[in-house]
CSV table of C-alpha atoms in Angstrom, one decimal:
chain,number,residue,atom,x,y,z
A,1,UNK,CA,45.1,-51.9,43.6
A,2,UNK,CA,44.1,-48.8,42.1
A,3,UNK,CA,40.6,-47.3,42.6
A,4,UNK,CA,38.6,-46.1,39.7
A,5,UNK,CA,35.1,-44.5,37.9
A,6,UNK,CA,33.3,-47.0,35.7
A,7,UNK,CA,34.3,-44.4,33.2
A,8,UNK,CA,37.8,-45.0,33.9
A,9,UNK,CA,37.5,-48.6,34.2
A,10,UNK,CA,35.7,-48.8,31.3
A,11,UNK,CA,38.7,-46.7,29.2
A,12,UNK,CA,41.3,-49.0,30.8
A,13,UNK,CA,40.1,-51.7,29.5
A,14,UNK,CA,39.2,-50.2,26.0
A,15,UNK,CA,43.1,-48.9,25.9
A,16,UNK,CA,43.8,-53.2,27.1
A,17,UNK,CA,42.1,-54.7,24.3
A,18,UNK,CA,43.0,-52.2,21.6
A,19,UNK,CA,47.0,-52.8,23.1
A,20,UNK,CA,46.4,-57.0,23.0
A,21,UNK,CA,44.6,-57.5,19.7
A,22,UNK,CA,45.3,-55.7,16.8
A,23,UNK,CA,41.4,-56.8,15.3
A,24,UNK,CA,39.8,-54.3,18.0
A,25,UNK,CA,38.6,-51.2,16.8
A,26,UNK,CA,36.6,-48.3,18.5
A,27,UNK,CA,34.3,-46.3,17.3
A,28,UNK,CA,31.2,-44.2,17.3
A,29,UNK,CA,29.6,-40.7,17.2
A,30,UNK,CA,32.6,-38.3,18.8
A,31,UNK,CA,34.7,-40.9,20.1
A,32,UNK,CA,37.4,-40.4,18.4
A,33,UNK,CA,39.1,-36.0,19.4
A,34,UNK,CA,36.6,-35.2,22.0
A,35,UNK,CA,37.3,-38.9,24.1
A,36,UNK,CA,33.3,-39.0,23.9
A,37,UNK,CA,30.0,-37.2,25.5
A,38,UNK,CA,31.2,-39.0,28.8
A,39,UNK,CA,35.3,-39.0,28.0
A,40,UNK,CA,34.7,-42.8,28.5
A,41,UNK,CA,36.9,-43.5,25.5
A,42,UNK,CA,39.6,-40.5,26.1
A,43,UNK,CA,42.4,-40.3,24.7
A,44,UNK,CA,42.6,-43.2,22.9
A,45,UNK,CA,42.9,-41.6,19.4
A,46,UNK,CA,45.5,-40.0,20.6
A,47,UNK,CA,47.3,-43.5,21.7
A,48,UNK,CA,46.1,-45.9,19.0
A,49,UNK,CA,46.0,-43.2,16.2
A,50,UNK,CA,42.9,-42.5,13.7
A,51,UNK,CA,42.7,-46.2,12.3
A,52,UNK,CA,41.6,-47.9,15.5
A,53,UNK,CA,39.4,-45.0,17.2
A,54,UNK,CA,37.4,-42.8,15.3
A,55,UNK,CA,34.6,-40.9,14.9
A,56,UNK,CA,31.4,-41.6,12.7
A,57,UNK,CA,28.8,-39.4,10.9
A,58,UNK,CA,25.5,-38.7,13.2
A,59,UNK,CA,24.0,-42.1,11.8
A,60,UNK,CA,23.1,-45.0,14.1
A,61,UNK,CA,22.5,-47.4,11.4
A,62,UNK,CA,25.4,-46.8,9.3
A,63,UNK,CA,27.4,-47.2,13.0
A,64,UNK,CA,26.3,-50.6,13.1
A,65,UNK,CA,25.6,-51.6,9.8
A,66,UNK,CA,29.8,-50.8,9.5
A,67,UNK,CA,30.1,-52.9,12.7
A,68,UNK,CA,28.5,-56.0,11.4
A,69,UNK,CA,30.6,-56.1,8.3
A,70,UNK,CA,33.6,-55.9,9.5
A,71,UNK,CA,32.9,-58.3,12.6
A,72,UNK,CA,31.7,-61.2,9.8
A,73,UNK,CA,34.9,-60.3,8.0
A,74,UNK,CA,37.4,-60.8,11.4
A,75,UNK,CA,37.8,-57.3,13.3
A,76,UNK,CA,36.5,-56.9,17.0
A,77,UNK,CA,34.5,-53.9,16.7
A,78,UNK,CA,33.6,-52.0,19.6
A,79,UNK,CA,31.0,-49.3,18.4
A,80,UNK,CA,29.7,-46.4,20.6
A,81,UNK,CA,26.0,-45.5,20.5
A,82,UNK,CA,26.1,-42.1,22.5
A,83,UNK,CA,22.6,-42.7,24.2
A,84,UNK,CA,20.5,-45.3,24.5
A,85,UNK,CA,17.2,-43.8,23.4
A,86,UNK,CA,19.3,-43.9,19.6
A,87,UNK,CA,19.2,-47.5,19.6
A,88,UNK,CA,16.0,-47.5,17.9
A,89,UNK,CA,17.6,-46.1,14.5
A,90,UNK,CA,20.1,-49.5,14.4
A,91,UNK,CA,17.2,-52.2,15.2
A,92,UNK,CA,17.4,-53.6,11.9
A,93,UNK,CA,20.8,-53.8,11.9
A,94,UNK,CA,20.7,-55.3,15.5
A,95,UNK,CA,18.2,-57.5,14.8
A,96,UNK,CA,18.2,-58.1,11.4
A,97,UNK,CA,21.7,-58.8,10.2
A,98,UNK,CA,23.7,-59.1,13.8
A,99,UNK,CA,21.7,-61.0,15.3
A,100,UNK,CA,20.9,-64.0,12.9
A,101,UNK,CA,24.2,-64.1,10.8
A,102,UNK,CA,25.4,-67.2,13.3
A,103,UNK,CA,21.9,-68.6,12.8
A,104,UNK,CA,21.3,-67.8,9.1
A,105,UNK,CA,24.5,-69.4,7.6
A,106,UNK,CA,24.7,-72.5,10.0
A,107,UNK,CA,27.3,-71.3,12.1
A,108,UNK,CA,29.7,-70.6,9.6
A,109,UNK,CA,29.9,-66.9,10.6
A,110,UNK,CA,29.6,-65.2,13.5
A,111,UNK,CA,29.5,-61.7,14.6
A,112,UNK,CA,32.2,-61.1,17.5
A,113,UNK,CA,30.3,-57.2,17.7
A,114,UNK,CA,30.1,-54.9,21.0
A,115,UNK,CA,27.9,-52.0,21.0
A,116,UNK,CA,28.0,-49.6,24.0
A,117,UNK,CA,25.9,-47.3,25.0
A,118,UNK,CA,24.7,-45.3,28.1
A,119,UNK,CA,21.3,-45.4,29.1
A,120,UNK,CA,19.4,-44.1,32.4
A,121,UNK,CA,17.8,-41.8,34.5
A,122,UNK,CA,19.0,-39.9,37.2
A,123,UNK,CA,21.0,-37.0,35.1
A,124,UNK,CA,18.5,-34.8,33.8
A,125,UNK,CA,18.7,-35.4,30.4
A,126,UNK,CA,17.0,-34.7,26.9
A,127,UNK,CA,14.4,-36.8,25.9
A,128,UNK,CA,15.4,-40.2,24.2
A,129,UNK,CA,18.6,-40.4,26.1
A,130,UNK,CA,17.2,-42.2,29.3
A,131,UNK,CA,15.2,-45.0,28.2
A,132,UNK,CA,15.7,-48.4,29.8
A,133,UNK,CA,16.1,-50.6,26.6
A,134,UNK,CA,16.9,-54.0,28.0
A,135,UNK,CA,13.8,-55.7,26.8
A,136,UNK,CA,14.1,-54.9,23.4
A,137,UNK,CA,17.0,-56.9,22.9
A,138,UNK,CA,16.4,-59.8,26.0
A,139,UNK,CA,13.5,-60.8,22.7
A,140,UNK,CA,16.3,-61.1,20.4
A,141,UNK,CA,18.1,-64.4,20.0
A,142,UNK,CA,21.5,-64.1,18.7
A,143,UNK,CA,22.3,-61.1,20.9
A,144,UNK,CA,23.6,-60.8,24.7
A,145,UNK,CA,22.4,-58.1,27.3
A,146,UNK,CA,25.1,-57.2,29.2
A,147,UNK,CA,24.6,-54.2,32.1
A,148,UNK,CA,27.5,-53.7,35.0
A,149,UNK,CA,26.5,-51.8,38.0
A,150,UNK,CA,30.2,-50.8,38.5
A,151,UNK,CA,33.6,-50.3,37.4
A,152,UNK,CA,34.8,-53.8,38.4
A,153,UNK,CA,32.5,-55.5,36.5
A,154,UNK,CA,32.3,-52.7,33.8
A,155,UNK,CA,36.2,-53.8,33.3
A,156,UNK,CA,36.0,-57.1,33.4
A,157,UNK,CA,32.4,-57.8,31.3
A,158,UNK,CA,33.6,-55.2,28.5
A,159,UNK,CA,36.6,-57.6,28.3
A,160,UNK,CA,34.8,-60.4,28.0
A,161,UNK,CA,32.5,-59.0,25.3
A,162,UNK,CA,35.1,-58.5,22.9
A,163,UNK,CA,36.3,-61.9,23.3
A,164,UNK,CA,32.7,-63.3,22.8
A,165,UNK,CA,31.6,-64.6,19.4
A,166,UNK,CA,28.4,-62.9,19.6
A,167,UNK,CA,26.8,-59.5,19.4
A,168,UNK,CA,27.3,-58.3,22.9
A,169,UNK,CA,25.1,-55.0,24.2
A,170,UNK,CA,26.5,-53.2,27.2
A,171,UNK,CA,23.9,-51.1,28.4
A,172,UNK,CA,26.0,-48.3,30.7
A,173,UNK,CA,23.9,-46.5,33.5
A,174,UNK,CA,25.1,-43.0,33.0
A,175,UNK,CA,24.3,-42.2,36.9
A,176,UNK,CA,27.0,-44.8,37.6
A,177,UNK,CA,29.8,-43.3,35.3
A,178,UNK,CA,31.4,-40.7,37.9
A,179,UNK,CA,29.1,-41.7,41.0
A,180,UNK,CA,31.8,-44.1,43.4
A,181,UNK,CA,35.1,-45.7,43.0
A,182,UNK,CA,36.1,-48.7,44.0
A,183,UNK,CA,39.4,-51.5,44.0
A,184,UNK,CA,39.9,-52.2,39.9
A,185,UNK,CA,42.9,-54.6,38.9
A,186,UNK,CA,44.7,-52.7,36.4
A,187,UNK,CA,45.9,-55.7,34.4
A,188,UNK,CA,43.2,-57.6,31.4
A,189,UNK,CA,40.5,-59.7,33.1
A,190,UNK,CA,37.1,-60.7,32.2
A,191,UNK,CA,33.9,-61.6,34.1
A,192,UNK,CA,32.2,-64.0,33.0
A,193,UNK,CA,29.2,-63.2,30.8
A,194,UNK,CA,25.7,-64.9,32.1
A,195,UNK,CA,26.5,-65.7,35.7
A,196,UNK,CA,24.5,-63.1,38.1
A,197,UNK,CA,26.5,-62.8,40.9
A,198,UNK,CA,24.8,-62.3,45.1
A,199,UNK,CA,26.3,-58.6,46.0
A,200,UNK,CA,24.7,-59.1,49.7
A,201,UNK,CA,23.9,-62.2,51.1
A,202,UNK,CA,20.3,-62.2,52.9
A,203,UNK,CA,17.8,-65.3,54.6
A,204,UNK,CA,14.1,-63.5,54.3
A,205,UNK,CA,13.8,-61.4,50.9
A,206,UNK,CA,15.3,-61.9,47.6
A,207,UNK,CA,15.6,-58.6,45.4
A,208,UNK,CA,17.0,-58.7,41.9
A,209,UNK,CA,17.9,-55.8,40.0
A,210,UNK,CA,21.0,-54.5,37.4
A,211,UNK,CA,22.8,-51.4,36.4
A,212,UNK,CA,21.8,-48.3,39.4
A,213,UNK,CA,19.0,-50.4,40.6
A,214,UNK,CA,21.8,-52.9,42.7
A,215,UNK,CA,22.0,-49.5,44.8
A,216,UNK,CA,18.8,-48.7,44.9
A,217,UNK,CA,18.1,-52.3,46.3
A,218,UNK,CA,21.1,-52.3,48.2
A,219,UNK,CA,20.2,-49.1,50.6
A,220,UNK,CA,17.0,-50.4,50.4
A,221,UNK,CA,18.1,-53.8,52.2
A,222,UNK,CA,20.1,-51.8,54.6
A,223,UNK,CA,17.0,-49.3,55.9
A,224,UNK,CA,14.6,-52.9,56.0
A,225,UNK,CA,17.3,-54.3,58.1
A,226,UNK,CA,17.4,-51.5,60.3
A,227,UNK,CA,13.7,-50.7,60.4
A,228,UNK,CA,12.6,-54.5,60.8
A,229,UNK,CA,15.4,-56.7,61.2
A,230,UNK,CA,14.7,-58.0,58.1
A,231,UNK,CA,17.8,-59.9,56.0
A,232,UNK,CA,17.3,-59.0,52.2
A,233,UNK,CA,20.1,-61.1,49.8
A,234,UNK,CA,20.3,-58.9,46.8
A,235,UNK,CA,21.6,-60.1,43.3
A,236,UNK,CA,23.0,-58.5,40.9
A,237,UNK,CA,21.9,-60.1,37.8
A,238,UNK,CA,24.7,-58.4,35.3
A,239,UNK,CA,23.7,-60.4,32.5
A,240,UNK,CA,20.4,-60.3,31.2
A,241,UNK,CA,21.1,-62.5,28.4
A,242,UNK,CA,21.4,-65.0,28.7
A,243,UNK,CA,20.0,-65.2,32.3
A,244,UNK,CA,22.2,-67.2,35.2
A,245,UNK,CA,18.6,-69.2,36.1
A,246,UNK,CA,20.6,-71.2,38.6
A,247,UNK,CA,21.8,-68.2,40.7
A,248,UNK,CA,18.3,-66.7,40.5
A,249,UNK,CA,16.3,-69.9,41.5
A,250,UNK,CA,19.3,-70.7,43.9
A,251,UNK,CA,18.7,-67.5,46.2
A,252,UNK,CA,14.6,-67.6,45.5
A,253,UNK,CA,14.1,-70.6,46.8
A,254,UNK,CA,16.7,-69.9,49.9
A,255,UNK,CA,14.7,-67.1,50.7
A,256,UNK,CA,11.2,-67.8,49.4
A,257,UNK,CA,9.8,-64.2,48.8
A,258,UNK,CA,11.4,-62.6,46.0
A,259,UNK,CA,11.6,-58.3,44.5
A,260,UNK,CA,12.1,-57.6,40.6
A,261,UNK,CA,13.4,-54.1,40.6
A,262,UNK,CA,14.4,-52.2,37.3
A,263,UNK,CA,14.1,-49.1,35.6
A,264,UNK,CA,12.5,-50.2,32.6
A,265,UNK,CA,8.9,-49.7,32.1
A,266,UNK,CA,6.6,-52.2,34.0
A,267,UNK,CA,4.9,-54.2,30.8
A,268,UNK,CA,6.7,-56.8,29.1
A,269,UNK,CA,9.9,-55.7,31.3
A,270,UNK,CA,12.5,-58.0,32.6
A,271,UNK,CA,10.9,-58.6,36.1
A,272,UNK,CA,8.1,-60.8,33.8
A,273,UNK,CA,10.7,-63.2,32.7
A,274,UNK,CA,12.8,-63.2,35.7
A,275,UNK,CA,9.6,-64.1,37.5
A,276,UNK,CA,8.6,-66.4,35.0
A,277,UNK,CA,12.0,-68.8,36.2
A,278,UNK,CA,10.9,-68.1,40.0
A,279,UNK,CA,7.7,-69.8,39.3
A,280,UNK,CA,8.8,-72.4,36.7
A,281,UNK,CA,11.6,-73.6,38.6
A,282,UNK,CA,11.2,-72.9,42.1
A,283,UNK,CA,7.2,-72.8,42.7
A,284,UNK,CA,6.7,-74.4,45.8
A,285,UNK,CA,9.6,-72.6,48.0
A,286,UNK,CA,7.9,-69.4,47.7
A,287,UNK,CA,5.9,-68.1,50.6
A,288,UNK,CA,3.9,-65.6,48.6
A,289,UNK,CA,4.0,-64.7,44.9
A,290,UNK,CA,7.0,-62.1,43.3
A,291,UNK,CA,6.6,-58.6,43.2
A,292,UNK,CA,8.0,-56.0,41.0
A,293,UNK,CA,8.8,-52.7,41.4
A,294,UNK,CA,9.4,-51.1,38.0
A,295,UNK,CA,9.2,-48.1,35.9
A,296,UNK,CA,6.0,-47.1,34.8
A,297,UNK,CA,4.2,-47.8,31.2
A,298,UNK,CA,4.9,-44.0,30.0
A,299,UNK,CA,7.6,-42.5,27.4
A,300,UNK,CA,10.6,-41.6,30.1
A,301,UNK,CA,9.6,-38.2,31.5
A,302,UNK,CA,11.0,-34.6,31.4
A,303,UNK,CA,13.9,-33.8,33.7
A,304,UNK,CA,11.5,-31.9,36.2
A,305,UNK,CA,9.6,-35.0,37.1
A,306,UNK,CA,12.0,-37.9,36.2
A,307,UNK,CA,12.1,-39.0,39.8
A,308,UNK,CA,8.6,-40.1,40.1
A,309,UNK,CA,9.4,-42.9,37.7
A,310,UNK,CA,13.0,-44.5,38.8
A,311,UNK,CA,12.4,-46.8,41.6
A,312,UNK,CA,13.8,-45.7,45.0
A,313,UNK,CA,14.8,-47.6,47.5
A,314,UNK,CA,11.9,-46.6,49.6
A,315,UNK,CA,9.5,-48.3,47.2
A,316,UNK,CA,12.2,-51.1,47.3
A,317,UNK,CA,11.6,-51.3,50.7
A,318,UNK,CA,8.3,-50.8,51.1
A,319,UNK,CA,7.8,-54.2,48.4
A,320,UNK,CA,10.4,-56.0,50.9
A,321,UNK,CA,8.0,-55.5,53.8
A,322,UNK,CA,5.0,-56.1,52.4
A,323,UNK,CA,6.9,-59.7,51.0
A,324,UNK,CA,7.3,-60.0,54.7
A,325,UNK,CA,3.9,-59.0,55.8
A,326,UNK,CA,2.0,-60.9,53.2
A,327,UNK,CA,3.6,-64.3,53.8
């Protein structure tokens, strides 16, 4: 099985889906010669010809606004935003018209739509390219928050996006695109969107997280473990919308102490509602109330002083032991 980037994964199974359905088209700003700000969609163009990958004016909500005509009129559009920080210039088209167009004619249309973007920090770059946008759209019905936290599941979710019905956003963390390989079938697959899926299994300490955070969380687990013996399960939630409740309330109350990492900032984030289901569902297995460990409530920073507000596993640690301490 061959071993791949997210990038690569992610341009495999762009090249798949363009190759098995002839609805699939790819676009977005610079796609099309250039393969992309991140190559992700590479030499496609080239392959599949000017038609089905090409490149767009600098204009997020003409992007999208294109998208969500021809999804309602039977293409599979797959459109590029180029970071995530533009997302903000296609919310009315997001929210307005993509989202509601199932809702708004009774289910006679929907909008089979997949818009990708990369979003994160980590890379040093410009302002409005490294904002976490996941809540935004987790308060939109009609749309599905999709974020991979490698190239297997890159593969596999992107796949299963196109094939959806529904508006599908794949928020990519840039940090992940060229960071580790791993084992990537190279024939079509999917992964199932809305099922979170338990990356380490673990008996004291619950920590959910998405996208680079799984890492974060992950090394995190591994320094507690060695440190204090403590056994963290972490999940990778992959989809934040819709969420897998059953895997999340599954592994809190196993464990009874439970982390909410993410990158986003700390108000209103996705840690709230994840928490939300622990305490709904799943009250009375908890030995002491969730914890989050989150961006803070500021505009993303500059470059220079970007790492003060990504969590690191040390803060990811040090909210494991105190879990431990407290309970």
């Amino acid at each position: 099985m061959p071993q791949m980037t997210m990038v690569e994964a992610i341009n495999q199974c762009l090249a798949l889906e363009l190759e098995h359905d002839p609805r699939v088209v790819v676009f977005g700003e610079d796609v099309g010669h250039n393969g992309g700000v991140f190559r992700v969609t590479d030499g496609l163009q080239k392959k599949f010809g000017e038609l089905r990958v090409f490149d767009t004016p600098l204009a997020e909500s003409a992007i999208i606004g294109t998208a969500v005509g021809m999804a309602t009129y039977g293409l599979r559009p797959v459109a590029e935003i180029q970071f995530g920080g533009f997302m903000f210039v296609c919310m009315d088209q997001i929210c307005s018209q993509a989202a509601r167009f199932r809702f708004r004619s009774g289910g006679v249309f929907t909008t089979p739509l997949v818009i990708r973007t990369p979003y994160g920090g980590g890379v040093r770059t410009p302002e409005l390219h490294s904002d976490s946008m996941e809540a935004f759209f987790m308060n939109q019905p009609g749309v599905k928050v999709v974020i991979p936290s490698g190239p297997y599941d890159a593969k596999g979710l992107l796949a299963a996006a196109v094939a959806d019905p529904d508006p599908v956003i794949i928020l990519e963390h840039m940090k992940l695109y060229r960071s580790f390989r791993e084992e990537v079938p190279a024939e079509r697959y999917t992964v199932p969107i809305g099922q979170a899926k338990v990356v380490r299994p673990g008996r004291d300490v619950t920590v959910f997280a998405w996208g680079a955070m799984v890492h974060a969380a992950l090394a995190a687990a591994k320094q507690v473990e060695a440190e204090r013996g403590i056994q963290t399960e972490v999940v990778d939630i992959r989809t934040l919308s819709p969420l897998d409740e059953e895997t999340i309330t599954a592994s809190a109350a196993k464990t009874g102490r439970v982390v909410v990492v993410h990158e986003a900032p700390r108000a209103g984030g996705p840690a709230g509602e994840i928490m939300a289901v622990v305490n709904e569902q799943c009250f009375y297995h908890q030995h002491v109330a969730p914890v989050r460990v989150t961006g803070y409530d500021t505009p993303f920073p500059p470059p220079a002083v970007e790492d003060a507000l990504i969590p690191t596993p040390q803060r990811i640690a040090g909210a494991i032991i105190r879990q431990m301490d407290e309970s």
